[in-house]
PDB file of C-alpha atoms in Angstrom:
ATOM      1  CA  MET K   1      20.805  -2.680  -6.303  1.00 60.00           C
ATOM      2  CA  ASN K   2      18.996  -6.009  -5.818  1.00 60.00           C
ATOM      3  CA  GLU K   3      17.344  -6.605  -9.281  1.00 64.00           C
ATOM      4  CA  THR K   4      14.903  -9.480  -7.593  1.00 75.00           C
ATOM      5  CA  LEU K   5      11.752  -7.681  -6.521  1.00 88.00           C
ATOM      6  CA  LEU K   6      10.257  -8.307  -3.080  1.00 93.00           C
ATOM      7  CA  THR K   7       6.759  -8.435  -2.231  1.00 93.00           C
ATOM      8  CA  PRO K   8       5.201  -5.728   0.033  1.00 94.00           C
ATOM      9  CA  GLN K   9       5.216  -7.788   2.858  1.00 96.00           C
ATOM     10  CA  GLU K  10       8.831  -9.269   2.218  1.00 96.00           C
ATOM     11  CA  LEU K  11       9.975  -5.356   2.002  1.00 96.00           C
ATOM     12  CA  VAL K  12       8.116  -4.829   5.467  1.00 97.00           C
ATOM     13  CA  ASP K  13       9.894  -7.770   6.954  1.00 97.00           C
ATOM     14  CA  ARG K  14      13.284  -6.638   5.930  1.00 97.00           C
ATOM     15  CA  PHE K  15      12.628  -3.253   7.490  1.00 98.00           C
ATOM     16  CA  VAL K  16      11.442  -4.725  10.650  1.00 97.00           C
ATOM     17  CA  GLY K  17      13.890  -7.228  10.966  1.00 97.00           C
ATOM     18  CA  THR K  18      16.616  -4.995  10.078  1.00 97.00           C
ATOM     19  CA  PHE K  19      15.733  -1.816  12.642  1.00 98.00           C
ATOM     20  CA  GLY K  20      13.491  -3.485  14.990  1.00 97.00           C
ATOM     21  CA  ASP K  21      11.673  -1.469  17.473  1.00 97.00           C
ATOM     22  CA  ALA K  22      12.922   1.869  15.891  1.00 98.00           C
ATOM     23  CA  ILE K  23       9.860   1.073  13.109  1.00 98.00           C
ATOM     24  CA  THR K  24       6.766   1.262  14.434  1.00 97.00           C
ATOM     25  CA  ASP K  25       3.285   0.762  12.803  1.00 96.00           C
ATOM     26  CA  PRO K  26       4.122  -0.688   9.387  1.00 97.00           C
ATOM     27  CA  ARG K  27       1.451  -0.921   7.467  1.00 96.00           C
ATOM     28  CA  ILE K  28       0.502  -2.504   3.779  1.00 97.00           C
ATOM     29  CA  VAL K  29      -2.488  -0.752   2.125  1.00 95.00           C
ATOM     30  CA  THR K  30      -3.497  -1.865  -1.500  1.00 90.00           C
ATOM     31  CA  ARG K  31      -6.584  -0.340  -3.393  1.00 87.00           C
ATOM     32  CA  ALA K  32      -7.899  -1.273  -6.632  1.00 82.00           C
ATOM     33  CA  GLU K  33      -7.833   1.563  -9.349  1.00 78.00           C
ATOM     34  CA  GLY K  34      -9.541   1.871 -12.538  1.00 80.00           C
ATOM     35  CA  ALA K  35     -12.229  -0.135 -14.332  1.00 83.00           C
ATOM     36  CA  LYS K  36      -9.504  -3.321 -14.524  1.00 81.00           C
ATOM     37  CA  LYS K  37      -9.132  -2.740 -10.658  1.00 83.00           C
ATOM     38  CA  ASN K  38      -5.412  -2.347 -10.827  1.00 81.00           C
ATOM     39  CA  PRO K  39      -3.615  -2.869  -7.537  1.00 81.00           C
ATOM     40  CA  ASN K  40      -2.103   0.427  -6.171  1.00 86.00           C
ATOM     41  CA  THR K  41       0.343  -0.193  -3.037  1.00 93.00           C
ATOM     42  CA  ASN K  42       1.319   1.996  -0.349  1.00 96.00           C
ATOM     43  CA  ILE K  43       3.831   0.986   2.592  1.00 97.00           C
ATOM     44  CA  TRP K  44       3.740   3.115   5.666  1.00 98.00           C
ATOM     45  CA  MET K  45       6.107   3.084   8.769  1.00 98.00           C
ATOM     46  CA  THR K  46       7.103   5.158  11.310  1.00 98.00           C
ATOM     47  CA  ILE K  47      10.980   5.427  12.023  1.00 98.00           C
ATOM     48  CA  ASP K  48      13.091   6.793  14.620  1.00 98.00           C
ATOM     49  CA  ARG K  49      14.846   9.975  13.196  1.00 97.00           C
ATOM     50  CA  GLU K  50      18.311   8.077  14.142  1.00 97.00           C
ATOM     51  CA  ILE K  51      17.509   5.415  11.559  1.00 98.00           C
ATOM     52  CA  LEU K  52      16.802   7.966   8.725  1.00 98.00           C
ATOM     53  CA  LYS K  53      19.721   7.625   6.836  1.00 98.00           C
ATOM     54  CA  PRO K  54      20.005   3.603   7.497  1.00 98.00           C
ATOM     55  CA  VAL K  55      16.712   3.353   6.461  1.00 97.00           C
ATOM     56  CA  ILE K  56      17.230   4.948   2.867  1.00 97.00           C
ATOM     57  CA  ASN K  57      20.454   3.134   2.436  1.00 97.00           C
ATOM     58  CA  LEU K  58      18.343  -0.265   2.690  1.00 96.00           C
ATOM     59  CA  LEU K  59      15.853   1.055   0.359  1.00 96.00           C
ATOM     60  CA  LYS K  60      18.204   2.173  -2.279  1.00 95.00           C
ATOM     61  CA  GLU K  61      20.241  -1.487  -1.806  1.00 94.00           C
ATOM     62  CA  LEU K  62      16.730  -3.009  -2.761  1.00 92.00           C
ATOM     63  CA  TYR K  63      15.670  -1.009  -5.384  1.00 93.00           C
ATOM     64  CA  TYR K  64      16.556   2.649  -6.215  1.00 90.00           C
ATOM     65  CA  PRO K  65      13.735   4.695  -5.001  1.00 94.00           C
ATOM     66  CA  HIS K  66      12.481   7.836  -6.729  1.00 95.00           C
ATOM     67  CA  LEU K  67      11.849  10.629  -3.761  1.00 96.00           C
ATOM     68  CA  SER K  68       8.170  12.087  -4.384  1.00 95.00           C
ATOM     69  CA  VAL K  69       8.314  14.741  -2.135  1.00 95.00           C
ATOM     70  CA  ILE K  70       9.050  15.168   1.948  1.00 97.00           C
ATOM     71  CA  SER K  71       5.757  16.557   3.237  1.00 97.00           C
ATOM     72  CA  GLY K  72       4.977  17.653   7.024  1.00 96.00           C
ATOM     73  CA  TRP K  73       2.160  18.789   9.473  1.00 94.00           C
ATOM     74  CA  ASP K  74       1.838  19.982  12.860  1.00 97.00           C
ATOM     75  CA  THR K  75      -0.183  17.668  15.058  1.00 95.00           C
ATOM     76  CA  GLY K  76       0.181  20.195  18.027  1.00 92.00           C
ATOM     77  CA  GLU K  77       2.282  18.321  20.282  1.00 91.00           C
ATOM     78  CA  GLU K  78       4.756  17.441  17.632  1.00 96.00           C
ATOM     79  CA  LEU K  79       5.826  18.083  13.639  1.00 97.00           C
ATOM     80  CA  ARG K  80       5.887  14.802  11.647  1.00 98.00           C
ATOM     81  CA  LEU K  81       8.106  14.731   8.429  1.00 98.00           C
ATOM     82  CA  GLN K  82       7.037  12.057   5.781  1.00 98.00           C
ATOM     83  CA  TYR K  83       9.473  10.726   3.350  1.00 98.00           C
ATOM     84  CA  ILE K  84       7.523   9.495   0.154  1.00 97.00           C
ATOM     85  CA  PHE K  85       9.245   7.307  -2.190  1.00 97.00           C
ATOM     86  CA  SER K  86       8.188   5.116  -5.007  1.00 95.00           C
ATOM     87  CA  ILE K  87      10.003   2.088  -5.848  1.00 94.00           C
ATOM     88  CA  TYR K  88       9.486  -0.611  -8.939  1.00 92.00           C
ATOM     89  CA  TYR K  89       8.383   2.286 -11.470  1.00 85.00           C
ATOM     90  CA  GLY K  90       8.185   1.427 -14.591  1.00 79.00           C
ATOM     91  CA  LYS K  91       7.023  -2.246 -13.868  1.00 79.00           C
ATOM     92  CA  PRO K  92       3.617  -2.437 -15.170  1.00 74.00           C
ATOM     93  CA  HIS K  93       1.281  -2.246 -11.996  1.00 72.00           C
ATOM     94  CA  GLY K  94       3.997  -2.984  -9.953  1.00 83.00           C
ATOM     95  CA  GLU K  95       4.827   0.414  -8.627  1.00 91.00           C
ATOM     96  CA  ILE K  96       4.665   0.880  -4.662  1.00 94.00           C
ATOM     97  CA  MET K  97       4.529   4.002  -2.717  1.00 95.00           C
ATOM     98  CA  VAL K  98       6.650   3.770   0.175  1.00 97.00           C
ATOM     99  CA  THR K  99       6.299   6.329   3.166  1.00 98.00           C
ATOM    100  CA  PHE K 100       8.770   6.609   5.977  1.00 98.00           C
ATOM    101  CA  THR K 101       7.019   9.132   8.806  1.00 98.00           C
ATOM    102  CA  VAL K 102       9.536  10.902  11.392  1.00 98.00           C
ATOM    103  CA  PRO K 103       7.886  12.397  14.400  1.00 98.00           C
ATOM    104  CA  LEU K 104       9.647  15.392  15.577  1.00 98.00           C
ATOM    105  CA  LYS K 105       9.260  16.792  19.183  1.00 96.00           C
ATOM    106  CA  LYS K 106       9.029  20.686  19.439  1.00 96.00           C
ATOM    107  CA  THR K 107      11.877  21.061  21.654  1.00 95.00           C
ATOM    108  CA  ASP K 108      14.298  19.088  19.355  1.00 96.00           C
ATOM    109  CA  LEU K 109      13.180  20.031  15.670  1.00 97.00           C
ATOM    110  CA  THR K 110      16.236  18.965  13.677  1.00 97.00           C
ATOM    111  CA  VAL K 111      16.721  16.189  11.361  1.00 98.00           C
ATOM    112  CA  PRO K 112      19.710  15.005   9.312  1.00 98.00           C
ATOM    113  CA  THR K 113      19.691  15.837   5.576  1.00 98.00           C
ATOM    114  CA  ILE K 114      19.482  13.141   3.195  1.00 97.00           C
ATOM    115  CA  SER K 115      20.604  15.234   0.331  1.00 96.00           C
ATOM    116  CA  ASP K 116      24.324  13.110   0.324  1.00 96.00           C
ATOM    117  CA  GLN K 117      21.810   9.885  -0.587  1.00 96.00           C
ATOM    118  CA  ILE K 118      19.245  11.707  -2.737  1.00 96.00           C
ATOM    119  CA  PRO K 119      20.749  15.160  -4.105  1.00 92.00           C
ATOM    120  CA  GLY K 120      17.387  16.429  -4.959  1.00 92.00           C
ATOM    121  CA  ALA K 121      15.852  16.116  -1.693  1.00 96.00           C
ATOM    122  CA  ALA K 122      17.848  19.302  -0.838  1.00 95.00           C
ATOM    123  CA  PHE K 123      15.033  21.598  -2.458  1.00 94.00           C
ATOM    124  CA  THR K 124      12.061  19.930  -0.392  1.00 96.00           C
ATOM    125  CA  GLU K 125      14.165  20.038   2.736  1.00 97.00           C
ATOM    126  CA  ARG K 126      14.719  23.937   2.166  1.00 96.00           C
ATOM    127  CA  GLU K 127      11.250  23.983   1.969  1.00 96.00           C
ATOM    128  CA  LYS K 128      10.455  22.434   5.286  1.00 96.00           C
ATOM    129  CA  GLN K 129      12.989  24.717   7.127  1.00 96.00           C
ATOM    130  CA  GLU K 130      11.141  27.788   6.038  1.00 96.00           C
ATOM    131  CA  MET K 131       7.769  26.596   6.714  1.00 96.00           C
ATOM    132  CA  TYR K 132       8.076  24.529   9.361  1.00 97.00           C
ATOM    133  CA  GLY K 133      11.162  25.953  11.590  1.00 96.00           C
ATOM    134  CA  ILE K 134      12.858  22.754  11.233  1.00 96.00           C
ATOM    135  CA  THR K 135      16.868  22.720  11.164  1.00 97.00           C
ATOM    136  CA  VAL K 136      18.130  20.130   8.615  1.00 97.00           C
ATOM    137  CA  GLU K 137      21.851  19.302   9.724  1.00 97.00           C
ATOM    138  CA  GLY K 138      24.223  19.072   7.124  1.00 96.00           C
ATOM    139  CA  ILE K 139      22.058  20.762   4.227  1.00 96.00           C
ATOM    140  CA  PRO K 140      24.282  21.823   1.612  1.00 94.00           C
ATOM    141  CA  ASP K 141      22.049  24.948   0.742  1.00 92.00           C
ATOM    142  CA  GLY K 142      19.755  26.374   3.580  1.00 91.00           C
ATOM    143  CA  ARG K 143      18.517  29.446   1.562  1.00 91.00           C
ATOM    144  CA  ARG K 144      14.773  30.137   1.344  1.00 91.00           C
ATOM    145  CA  LEU K 145      12.710  29.248  -1.616  1.00 91.00           C
ATOM    146  CA  PHE K 146       9.245  30.721  -1.217  1.00 93.00           C
ATOM    147  CA  LEU K 147       9.615  33.257   1.599  1.00 93.00           C
ATOM    148  CA  PRO K 148      11.242  36.522   0.971  1.00 92.00           C
ATOM    149  CA  GLU K 149      14.660  37.154   2.884  1.00 89.00           C
ATOM    150  CA  ASP K 150      13.026  40.034   4.974  1.00 91.00           C
ATOM    151  CA  PHE K 151      10.191  37.578   6.134  1.00 93.00           C
ATOM    152  CA  PRO K 152       9.865  37.858  10.055  1.00 93.00           C
ATOM    153  CA  GLU K 153      12.298  35.228  11.756  1.00 92.00           C
ATOM    154  CA  GLY K 154      10.418  32.874  14.098  1.00 94.00           C
ATOM    155  CA  VAL K 155       7.200  32.779  11.879  1.00 96.00           C
ATOM    156  CA  TYR K 156       6.754  29.520  10.023  1.00 96.00           C
ATOM    157  CA  PRO K 157       3.535  29.718   7.702  1.00 95.00           C
ATOM    158  CA  LEU K 158       2.500  25.774   8.055  1.00 96.00           C
ATOM    159  CA  ARG K 159       2.684  25.571  11.795  1.00 96.00           C
ATOM    160  CA  LYS K 160      -0.573  25.729  13.716  1.00 94.00           C
ATOM    161  CA  ASP K 161       0.842  27.028  17.037  1.00 94.00           C
ATOM    162  CA  GLU K 162       1.952  30.416  18.252  1.00 94.00           C
ATOM    163  CA  THR K 163       4.612  30.334  15.539  1.00 95.00           C
ATOM    164  CA  GLY K 164       2.128  30.225  12.812  1.00 95.00           C
ATOM    165  CA  ILE K 165       1.102  33.210  10.790  1.00 92.00           C
ATOM    166  CA  PRO K 166      -0.625  35.838  13.164  1.00 92.00           C
ATOM    167  CA  ASP K 167      -3.693  37.538  12.619  1.00 89.00           C
ATOM    168  CA  SER K 168      -1.820  40.825  12.028  1.00 88.00           C
ATOM    169  CA  MET K 169      -0.125  39.524   8.906  1.00 89.00           C
ATOM    170  CA  ILE K 170      -3.502  37.907   7.283  1.00 85.00           C
ATOM    171  CA  LYS K 171      -5.094  40.350   4.759  1.00 80.00           C
ATOM    172  CA  HIS K 172      -8.711  39.928   4.320  1.00 78.00           C
ATOM    173  CA  LEU K 173      -9.023  40.708   0.549  1.00 73.00           C
ATOM    174  CA  TRP K 174     -12.964  40.762   0.487  1.00 73.00           C
ATOM    175  CA  GLU K 175     -12.616  43.751   3.103  1.00 74.00           C
ATOM    176  CA  THR K 176     -10.627  45.799   0.210  1.00 71.00           C
ATOM    177  CA  LYS K 177     -12.614  48.202  -1.563  1.00 73.00           C
ATOM    178  CA  ARG K 178     -11.867  49.358  -5.297  1.00 70.00           C
ATOM    179  CA  PRO K 179      -9.311  52.077  -5.240  1.00 73.00           C
ATOM    180  CA  THR K 180     -10.937  55.596  -5.880  1.00 77.00           C
ATOM    181  CA  ASP K 181      -7.892  57.407  -7.637  1.00 82.00           C
ATOM    182  CA  ARG K 182      -7.890  55.116 -10.460  1.00 79.00           C
ATOM    183  CA  PRO K 183     -10.195  55.965 -13.658  1.00 80.00           C
ATOM    184  CA  ALA K 184     -12.972  53.659 -14.470  1.00 77.00           C
ATOM    185  CA  PRO K 185     -12.368  51.140 -17.317  1.00 76.00           C
ATOM    186  CA  PRO K 186     -13.566  52.190 -20.634  1.00 80.00           C
ATOM    187  CA  VAL K 187     -17.007  50.535 -21.660  1.00 77.00           C
ATOM    188  CA  THR K 188     -17.843  50.186 -25.356  1.00 75.00           C
ATOM    189  CA  GLU K 189     -21.471  49.561 -26.444  1.00 72.00           C
ATOM    190  CA  LYS K 190     -21.839  45.781 -28.224  1.00 69.00           C
ATOM    191  CA  GLU K 191     -22.208  46.193 -31.806  1.00 59.00           C
ATOM    192  CA  GLU K 192     -25.668  45.245 -33.396  1.00 57.00           C
ATOM    193  CA  LYS K 193     -25.131  42.056 -34.955  1.00 56.00           C
ATOM    194  CA  THR K 194     -27.560  41.688 -38.343  1.00 55.00           C
ATOM    195  CA  VAL K 195     -28.432  38.355 -39.193  1.00 53.00           C
ATOM    196  CA  LYS K 196     -28.075  37.634 -43.076  1.00 56.00           C
ATOM    197  CA  GLU K 197     -31.105  36.351 -45.175  1.00 54.00           C
ATOM    198  CA  GLU K 198     -29.734  33.135 -45.617  1.00 55.00           C
ATOM    199  CA  GLU K 199     -28.656  32.648 -41.968  1.00 59.00           C
ATOM    200  CA  LYS K 200     -32.290  33.239 -40.914  1.00 59.00           C
ATOM    201  CA  PRO K 201     -34.261  30.145 -39.929  1.00 60.00           C
ATOM    202  CA  LYS K 202     -36.441  28.707 -42.634  1.00 62.00           C
ATOM    203  CA  GLU K 203     -40.410  28.843 -42.157  1.00 64.00           C
ATOM    204  CA  VAL K 204     -41.761  25.312 -41.949  1.00 61.00           C
ATOM    205  CA  LYS K 205     -44.855  25.162 -43.664  1.00 63.00           C
ATOM    206  CA  SER K 206     -47.508  22.790 -42.258  1.00 60.00           C
ATOM    207  CA  ASP K 207     -49.629  20.379 -43.872  1.00 62.00           C
ATOM    208  CA  GLU K 208     -52.803  21.826 -42.335  1.00 54.00           C
TER     209      GLU K 208
END
């Protein structure tokens, strides 16, 4: 790991210079936070799936990253994964968020695991498999995390197409009435509170 901290622009230049056209739409967004207007910097890059692991290797060489989460969304035509890292943590007002977006065509929803590079990634990778129907190649543990084992195959809760949750699986709770075979809960009358003499408000005498 290189202890020399690069500026956000130097970081972007290093990645674009290394991977060329495999990186598109690099952006640096800095916002001021709090009363002191401390800078909060985010770097965004869209990358080809083929360079996902080399990109993370380069990030580790520059400064060991913390993986916050792998998020995803269904754009309609494709699925997009966002690998969100933070670097320079512990540096006063110096932490930078780095997000790599990996677009995946719905005809080829495979991506390599990064758990061999960032061991904790396996948990969020497992979530993406069950929620989006993505295949994470090489994942050491592909079990479900949130859905029960008897959940229907081919149904992915966070998809917005025909593979998402069908209407037949949606329960409208507002249409559910109270069960008639249950006894009504007991209702006790509130005890009357007595006000002690010393707790009563004192009379205010008028000068008139």
